[in-house]
Coordinates of C-alpha atoms in Angstrom, one line a residue:
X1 CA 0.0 0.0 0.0
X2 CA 0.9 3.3 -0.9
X3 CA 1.7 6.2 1.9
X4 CA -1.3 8.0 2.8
X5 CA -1.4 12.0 3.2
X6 CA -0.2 13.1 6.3
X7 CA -3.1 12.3 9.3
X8 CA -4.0 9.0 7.8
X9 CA -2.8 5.7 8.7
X10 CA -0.2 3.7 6.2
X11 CA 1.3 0.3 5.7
X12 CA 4.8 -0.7 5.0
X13 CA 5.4 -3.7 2.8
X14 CA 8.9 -3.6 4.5
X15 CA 8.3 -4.6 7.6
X16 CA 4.2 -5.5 7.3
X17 CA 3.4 -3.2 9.7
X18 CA 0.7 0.1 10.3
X19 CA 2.5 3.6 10.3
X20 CA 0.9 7.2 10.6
X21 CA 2.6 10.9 9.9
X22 CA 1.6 13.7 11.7
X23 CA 0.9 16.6 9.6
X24 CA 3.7 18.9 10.0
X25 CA 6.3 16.5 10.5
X26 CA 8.1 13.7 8.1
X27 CA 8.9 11.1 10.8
X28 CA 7.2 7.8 10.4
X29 CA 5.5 6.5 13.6
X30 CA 4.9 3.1 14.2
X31 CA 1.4 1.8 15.6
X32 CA 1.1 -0.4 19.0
X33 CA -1.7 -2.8 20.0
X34 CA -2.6 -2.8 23.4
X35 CA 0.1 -5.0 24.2
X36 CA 2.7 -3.1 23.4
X37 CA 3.3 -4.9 19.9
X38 CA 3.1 -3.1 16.4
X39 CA 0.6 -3.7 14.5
X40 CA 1.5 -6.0 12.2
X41 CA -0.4 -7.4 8.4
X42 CA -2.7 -5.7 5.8
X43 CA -5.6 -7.3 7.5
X44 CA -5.6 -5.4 10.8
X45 CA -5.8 -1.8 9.0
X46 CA -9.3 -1.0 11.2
X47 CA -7.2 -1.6 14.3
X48 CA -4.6 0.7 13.3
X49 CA -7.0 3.4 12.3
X50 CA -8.7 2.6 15.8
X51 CA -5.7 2.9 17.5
X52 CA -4.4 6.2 15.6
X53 CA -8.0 7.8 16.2
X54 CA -7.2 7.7 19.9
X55 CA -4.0 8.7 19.3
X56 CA -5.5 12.0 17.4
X57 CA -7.8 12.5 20.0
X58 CA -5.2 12.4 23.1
X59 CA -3.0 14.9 21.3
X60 CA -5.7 17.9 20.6
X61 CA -6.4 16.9 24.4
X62 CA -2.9 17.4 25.6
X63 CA -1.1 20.1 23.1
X64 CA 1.4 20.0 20.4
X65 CA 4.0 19.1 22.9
X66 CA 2.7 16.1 24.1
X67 CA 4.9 12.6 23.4
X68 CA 2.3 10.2 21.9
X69 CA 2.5 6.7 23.2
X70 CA 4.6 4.4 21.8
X71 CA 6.7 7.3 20.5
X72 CA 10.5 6.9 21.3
X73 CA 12.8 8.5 23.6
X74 CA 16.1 9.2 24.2
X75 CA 16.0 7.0 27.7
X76 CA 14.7 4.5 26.3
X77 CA 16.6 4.0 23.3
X78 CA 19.8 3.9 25.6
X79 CA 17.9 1.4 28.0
X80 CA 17.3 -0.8 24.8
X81 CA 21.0 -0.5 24.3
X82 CA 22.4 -1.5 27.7
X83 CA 19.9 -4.5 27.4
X84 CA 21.5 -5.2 24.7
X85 CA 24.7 -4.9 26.1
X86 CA 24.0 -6.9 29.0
X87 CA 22.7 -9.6 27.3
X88 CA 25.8 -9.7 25.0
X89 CA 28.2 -9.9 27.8
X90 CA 26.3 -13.2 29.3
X91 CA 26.8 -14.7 25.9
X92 CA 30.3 -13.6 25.8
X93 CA 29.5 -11.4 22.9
X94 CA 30.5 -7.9 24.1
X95 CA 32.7 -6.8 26.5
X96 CA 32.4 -6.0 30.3
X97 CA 34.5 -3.3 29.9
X98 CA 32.7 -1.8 26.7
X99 CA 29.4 -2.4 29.1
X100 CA 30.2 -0.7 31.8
X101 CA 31.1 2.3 29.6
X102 CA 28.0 2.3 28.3
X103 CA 25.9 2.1 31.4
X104 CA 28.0 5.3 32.6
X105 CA 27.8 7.5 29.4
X106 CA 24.4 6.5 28.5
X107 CA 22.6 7.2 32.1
X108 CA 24.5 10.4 32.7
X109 CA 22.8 11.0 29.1
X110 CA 19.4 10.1 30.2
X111 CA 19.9 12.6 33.5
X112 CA 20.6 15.2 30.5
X113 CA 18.1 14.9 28.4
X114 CA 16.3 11.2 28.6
X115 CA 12.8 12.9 28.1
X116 CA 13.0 14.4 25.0
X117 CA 11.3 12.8 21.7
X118 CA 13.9 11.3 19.6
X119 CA 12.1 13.1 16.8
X120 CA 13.3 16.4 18.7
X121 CA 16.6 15.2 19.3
X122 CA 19.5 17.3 17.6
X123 CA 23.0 17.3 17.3
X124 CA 23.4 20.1 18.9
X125 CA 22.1 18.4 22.2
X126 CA 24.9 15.4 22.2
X127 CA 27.8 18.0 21.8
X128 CA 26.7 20.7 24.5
X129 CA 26.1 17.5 27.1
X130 CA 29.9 16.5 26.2
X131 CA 31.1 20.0 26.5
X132 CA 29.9 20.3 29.6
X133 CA 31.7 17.7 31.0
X134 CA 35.1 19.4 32.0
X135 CA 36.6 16.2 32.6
X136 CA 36.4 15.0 29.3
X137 CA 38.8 16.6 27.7
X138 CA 40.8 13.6 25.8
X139 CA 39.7 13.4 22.4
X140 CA 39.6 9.6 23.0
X141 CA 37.0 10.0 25.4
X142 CA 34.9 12.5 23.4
X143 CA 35.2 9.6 20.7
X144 CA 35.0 6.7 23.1
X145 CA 31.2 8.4 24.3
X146 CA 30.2 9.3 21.1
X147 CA 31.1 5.4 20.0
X148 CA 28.2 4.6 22.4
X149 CA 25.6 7.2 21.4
X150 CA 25.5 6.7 18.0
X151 CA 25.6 2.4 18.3
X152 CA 22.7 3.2 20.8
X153 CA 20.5 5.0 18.2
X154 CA 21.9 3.2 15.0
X155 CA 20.8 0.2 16.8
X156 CA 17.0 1.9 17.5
X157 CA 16.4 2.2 13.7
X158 CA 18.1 -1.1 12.7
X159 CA 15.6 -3.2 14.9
X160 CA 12.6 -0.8 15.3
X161 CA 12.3 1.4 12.7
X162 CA 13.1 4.3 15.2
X163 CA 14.8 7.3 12.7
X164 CA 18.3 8.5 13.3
X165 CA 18.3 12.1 14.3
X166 CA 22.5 11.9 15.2
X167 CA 23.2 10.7 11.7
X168 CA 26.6 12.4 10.1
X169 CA 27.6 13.6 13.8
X170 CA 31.4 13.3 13.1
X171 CA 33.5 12.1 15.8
X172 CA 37.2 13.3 16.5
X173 CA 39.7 12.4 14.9
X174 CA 42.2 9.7 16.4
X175 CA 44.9 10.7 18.4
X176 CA 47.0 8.1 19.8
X177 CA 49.0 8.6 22.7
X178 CA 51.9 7.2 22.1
X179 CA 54.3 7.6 25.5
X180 CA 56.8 5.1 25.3
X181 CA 58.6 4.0 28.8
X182 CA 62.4 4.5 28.5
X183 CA 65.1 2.2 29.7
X184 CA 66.0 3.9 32.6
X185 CA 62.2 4.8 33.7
X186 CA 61.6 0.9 33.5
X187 CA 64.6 0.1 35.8
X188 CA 63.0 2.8 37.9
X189 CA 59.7 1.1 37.6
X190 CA 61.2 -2.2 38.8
X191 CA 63.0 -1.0 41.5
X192 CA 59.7 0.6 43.3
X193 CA 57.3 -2.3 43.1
X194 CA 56.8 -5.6 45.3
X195 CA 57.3 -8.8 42.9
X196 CA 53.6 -9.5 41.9
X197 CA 53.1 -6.0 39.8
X198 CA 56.8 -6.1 39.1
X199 CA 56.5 -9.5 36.7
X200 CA 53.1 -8.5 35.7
X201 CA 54.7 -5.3 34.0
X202 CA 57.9 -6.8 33.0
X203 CA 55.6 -9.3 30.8
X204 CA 53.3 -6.7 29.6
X205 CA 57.1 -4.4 28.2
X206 CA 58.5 -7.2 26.7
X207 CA 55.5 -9.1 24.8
X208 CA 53.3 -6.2 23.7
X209 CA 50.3 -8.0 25.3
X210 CA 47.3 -5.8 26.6
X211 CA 47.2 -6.2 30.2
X212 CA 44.1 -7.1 31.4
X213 CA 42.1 -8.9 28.7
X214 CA 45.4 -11.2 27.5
X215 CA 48.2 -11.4 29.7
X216 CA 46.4 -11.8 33.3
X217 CA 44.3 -14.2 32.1
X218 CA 47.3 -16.6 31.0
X219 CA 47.6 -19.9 32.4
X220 CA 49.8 -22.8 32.2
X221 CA 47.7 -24.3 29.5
X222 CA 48.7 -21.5 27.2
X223 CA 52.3 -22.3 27.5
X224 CA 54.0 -24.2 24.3
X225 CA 57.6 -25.3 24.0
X226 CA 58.9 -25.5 20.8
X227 CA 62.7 -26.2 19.7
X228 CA 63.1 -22.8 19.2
X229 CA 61.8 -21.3 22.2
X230 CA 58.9 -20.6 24.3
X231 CA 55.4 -20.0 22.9
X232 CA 52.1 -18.4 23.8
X233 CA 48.4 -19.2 23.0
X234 CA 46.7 -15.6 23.6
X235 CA 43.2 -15.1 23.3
X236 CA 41.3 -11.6 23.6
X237 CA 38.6 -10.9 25.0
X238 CA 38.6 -7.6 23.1
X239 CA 38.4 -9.2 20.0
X240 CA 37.9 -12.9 20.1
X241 CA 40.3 -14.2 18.7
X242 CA 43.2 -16.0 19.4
X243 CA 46.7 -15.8 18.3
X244 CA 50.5 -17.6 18.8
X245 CA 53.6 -15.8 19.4
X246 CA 57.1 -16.5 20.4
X247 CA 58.5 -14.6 23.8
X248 CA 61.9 -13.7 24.4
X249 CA 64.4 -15.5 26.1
X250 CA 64.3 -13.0 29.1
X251 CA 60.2 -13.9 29.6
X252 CA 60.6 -17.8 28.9
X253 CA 62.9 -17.6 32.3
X254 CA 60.1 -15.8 33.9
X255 CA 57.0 -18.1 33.4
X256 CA 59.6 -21.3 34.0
X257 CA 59.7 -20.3 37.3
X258 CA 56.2 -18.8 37.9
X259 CA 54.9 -22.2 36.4
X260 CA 56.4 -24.2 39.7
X261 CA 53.5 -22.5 41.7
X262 CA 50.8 -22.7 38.7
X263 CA 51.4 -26.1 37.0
X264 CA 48.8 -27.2 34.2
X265 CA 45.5 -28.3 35.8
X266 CA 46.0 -25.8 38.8
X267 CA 43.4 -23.2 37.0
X268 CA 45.8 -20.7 38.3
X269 CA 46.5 -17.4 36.2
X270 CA 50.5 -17.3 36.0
X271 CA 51.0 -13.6 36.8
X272 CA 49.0 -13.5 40.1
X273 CA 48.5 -10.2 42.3
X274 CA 49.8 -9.8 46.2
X275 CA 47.0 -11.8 47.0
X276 CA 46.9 -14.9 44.7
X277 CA 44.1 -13.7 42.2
X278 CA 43.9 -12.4 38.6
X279 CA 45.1 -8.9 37.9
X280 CA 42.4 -6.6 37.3
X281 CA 42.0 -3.3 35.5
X282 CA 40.5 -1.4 38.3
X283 CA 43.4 -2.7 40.6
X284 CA 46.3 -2.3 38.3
X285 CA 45.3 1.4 37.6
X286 CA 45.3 2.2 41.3
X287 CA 48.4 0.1 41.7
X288 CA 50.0 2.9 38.6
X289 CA 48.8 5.8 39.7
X290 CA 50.0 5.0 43.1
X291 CA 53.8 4.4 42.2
X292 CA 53.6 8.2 40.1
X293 CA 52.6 9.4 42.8
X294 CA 55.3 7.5 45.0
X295 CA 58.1 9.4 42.2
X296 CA 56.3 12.2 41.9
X297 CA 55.7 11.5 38.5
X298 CA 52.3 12.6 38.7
X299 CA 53.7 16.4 38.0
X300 CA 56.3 15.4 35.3
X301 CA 54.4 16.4 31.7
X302 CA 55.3 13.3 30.5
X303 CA 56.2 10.5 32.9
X304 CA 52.7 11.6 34.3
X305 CA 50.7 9.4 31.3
X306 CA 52.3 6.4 32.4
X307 CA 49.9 3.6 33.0
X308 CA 50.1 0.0 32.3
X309 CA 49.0 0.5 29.3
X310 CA 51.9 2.2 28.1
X311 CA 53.8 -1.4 28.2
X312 CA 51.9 -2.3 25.2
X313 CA 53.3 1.0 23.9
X314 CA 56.9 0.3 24.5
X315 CA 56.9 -3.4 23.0
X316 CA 55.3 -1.7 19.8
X317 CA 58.2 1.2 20.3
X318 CA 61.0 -1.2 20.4
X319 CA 59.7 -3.6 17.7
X320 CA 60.1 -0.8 15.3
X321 CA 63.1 0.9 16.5
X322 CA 64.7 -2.6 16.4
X323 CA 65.7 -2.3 20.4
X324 CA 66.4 -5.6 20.6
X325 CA 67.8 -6.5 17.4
X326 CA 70.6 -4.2 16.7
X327 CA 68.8 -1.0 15.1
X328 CA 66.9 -3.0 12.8
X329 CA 63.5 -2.7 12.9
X330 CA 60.2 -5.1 12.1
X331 CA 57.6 -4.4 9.6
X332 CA 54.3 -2.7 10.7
X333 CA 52.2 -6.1 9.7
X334 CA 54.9 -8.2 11.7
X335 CA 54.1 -5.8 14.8
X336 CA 50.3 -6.1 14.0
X337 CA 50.2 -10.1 14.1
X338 CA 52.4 -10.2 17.7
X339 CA 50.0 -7.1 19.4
X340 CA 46.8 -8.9 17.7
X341 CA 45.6 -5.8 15.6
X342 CA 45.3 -5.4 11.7
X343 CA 47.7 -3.5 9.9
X344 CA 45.6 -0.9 8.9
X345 CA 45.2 0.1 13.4
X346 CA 48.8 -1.0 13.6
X347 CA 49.7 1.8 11.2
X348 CA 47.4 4.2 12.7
X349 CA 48.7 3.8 15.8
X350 CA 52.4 3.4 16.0
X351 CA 53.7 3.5 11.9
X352 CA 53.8 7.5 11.0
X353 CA 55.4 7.6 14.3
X354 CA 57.7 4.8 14.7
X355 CA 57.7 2.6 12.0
X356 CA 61.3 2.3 10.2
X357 CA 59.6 0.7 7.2
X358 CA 57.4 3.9 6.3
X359 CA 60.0 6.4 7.2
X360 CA 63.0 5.2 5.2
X361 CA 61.5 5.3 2.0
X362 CA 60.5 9.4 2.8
X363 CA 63.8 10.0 3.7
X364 CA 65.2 7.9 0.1
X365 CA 62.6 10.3 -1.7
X366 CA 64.5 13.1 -0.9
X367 CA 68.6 12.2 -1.3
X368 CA 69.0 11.1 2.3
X369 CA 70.7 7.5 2.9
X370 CA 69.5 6.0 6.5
X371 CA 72.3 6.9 9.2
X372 CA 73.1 4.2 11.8
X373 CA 70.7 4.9 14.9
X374 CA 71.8 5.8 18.2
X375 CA 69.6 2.3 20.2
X376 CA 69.6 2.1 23.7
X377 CA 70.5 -1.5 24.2
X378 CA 68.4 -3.6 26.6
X379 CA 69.9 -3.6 30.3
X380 CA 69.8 -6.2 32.6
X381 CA 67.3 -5.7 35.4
X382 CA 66.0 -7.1 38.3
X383 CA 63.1 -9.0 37.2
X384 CA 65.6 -10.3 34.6
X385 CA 68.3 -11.4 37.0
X386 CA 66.2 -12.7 40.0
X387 CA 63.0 -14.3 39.6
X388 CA 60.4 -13.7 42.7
X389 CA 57.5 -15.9 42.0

């Protein structure tokens, strides 16, 4: 059936079911049975007209600014989203952490402006509720909250119909931080911290793995030996998938002497914290922002954006500057396939910036032959030396 004027009520061979357009407006608005349910098939037209002359009737009662029923909201679009959310996470689907994001953004969004009619929803709305946030000033977190919003609604008009008023809201543009710890801040590092946090740390610098999500969550099980050295079996919770990489010499020592107090079968995590359990991201950020504060690192301008994260950072650092071999360093897709991202986020991240491979060729463009680099070479520390399970 063909769209009616505007007051009259319509059906959409798309998804069989009863529409009406108030005059005045474009938006489409689906029709609800007393149930809750659309009104679904050709044959219950007189329903839907019975259900849009009430409709008619409550809004001459109640004034133009009056939100029919059935008509969406901005609260309840994000509560469809963190049901969806929370139903992913039981099925292993999505994240915690990308839940518990969401259940923060989105209800300090609904406090804003949860009321309001999605129809009357503008752009204009999402960026004066970020800006006035003063603590949000990271572009990453501007993008990071502005991830969530726009899944939220895109996900109300891919299952319900429910139009996208946010559509073409651009989000900022990427900008990595890319700190990188040096030698002599990692020695510092070491020398600060009690044995637990101290392996945990020297295992996240020296394989590239993301804290929380990989390496805490490695076990005995994981562990292959092969004749050319240690292996690992890493899988993400991030992005569910699972990958193999060799460790350095340096690490293999490490895990051959945590393993003697989590042996295959024990169910234990190898990298433990002070009391026996799995590191977690709430705990490791407290643990890091304690030891800045400890070396008053929490006033240096750069030592100050330290976090554990920033081990992932280094690995990637020292893969391209060829730290450990010599001055040399790996390709961007070699780095990509040990830190489990694509080349294309690889390259995003760490190539303009570090990566030998794309630089050299800038530098042959323009006469210049590549000049032997100046490469800290790897020192010998204590968690290298002496093991403290």
């Amino acid at each position: 059936m063909r769209r009616q004027q505007h007051g009259s009520v319509w059906h959409w061979k798309q998804t069989d079911a009863w529409y009406y357009t108030l005059p005045g407006t474009k938006k489409r608005m689906p029709l609800f049975d007393e149930q809750g349910e659309r009104i679904k098939g050709l044959a219950r037209r007189d329903e839907a007209e019975r259900t849009f002359a009430k409709i008619k009737v409550t809004l001459a009662d109640n004034g133009p600014g009056y939100t029919p029923e059935g008509e969406w909201i901005v609260a309840r679009v994000c509560s469809d989203y963190l049901q969806y959310c929370e139903r992913g996470v039981s099925k292993a689907a999505t994240s915690a952490g990308h839940h518990r994001s969401a259940k923060m953004w989105l209800n300090d969004l609904c406090a804003y402006c949860g009321a309001l009619p999605v129809s009357q929803l503008k752009k204009g709305h999402i960026t004066t509720w970020i800006e006035a946030h003063s603590s949000w000033r990271s572009t990453e977190t501007h993008r990071g909250v502005l991830s969530v919003v726009l899944a939220a609604f895109n996900r109300a008009e891919e299952m319900f119909g429910v139009a996208n008023p946010l559509k073409g809201l651009k989000k900022p543009t990427p900008k990595p931080r890319l700190q990188s710890i040096t030698p002599d801040d990692e020695q510092v590092i070491y020398d600060n911290l009690e044995p637990q946090f101290r392996n945990f740390l020297f295992a996240a610098v020296h394989t590239g793995l993301r804290p929380f999500c990989e390496l805490a969550q490695l076990k005995a099980e994981h562990i292959e030996q092969t004749p050319r050295g240690m292996m690992w079996r890493v899988y993400s919770s991030k992005t569910k998938k699972t990958r193999k990489i060799p460790v350095r010499p340096e690490v293999a020592k490490l895990v051959t002497q945590l393993l003697k107090d989590a042996p295959p079968g024990s169910n234990l995590p190898l990298f433990r914290n002070t009391k026996g359990g799995q590191w977690k991201r709430m705990t490791g950020v407290v643990r890091f922002g304690n030891l800045r504060k400890k070396l008053k690192w929490d006033q240096d301008p750069v030592r100050s954006k330290y976090t554990c994260y920033t081990c992932r950072h280094t690995f990637v650092h020292r893969m391209l500057s060829g730290y450990w071999t010599s001055g040399v360093g790996c390709s961007i897709e070699t780095v990509a396939e040990l830190i489990g991202d694509t080349p294309k986020v690889a390259f995003d991240h760490y190539g303009r910036e570090w990566g030998q491979h794309y630089q050299a060729p800038l530098w042959a463009a323009i006469g210049e032959q590549p000049k032997a680099q100046n490469i800290a070479q790897p020192k010998g520390t204590k968690a290298d030396k002496k093991v403290r399970a």
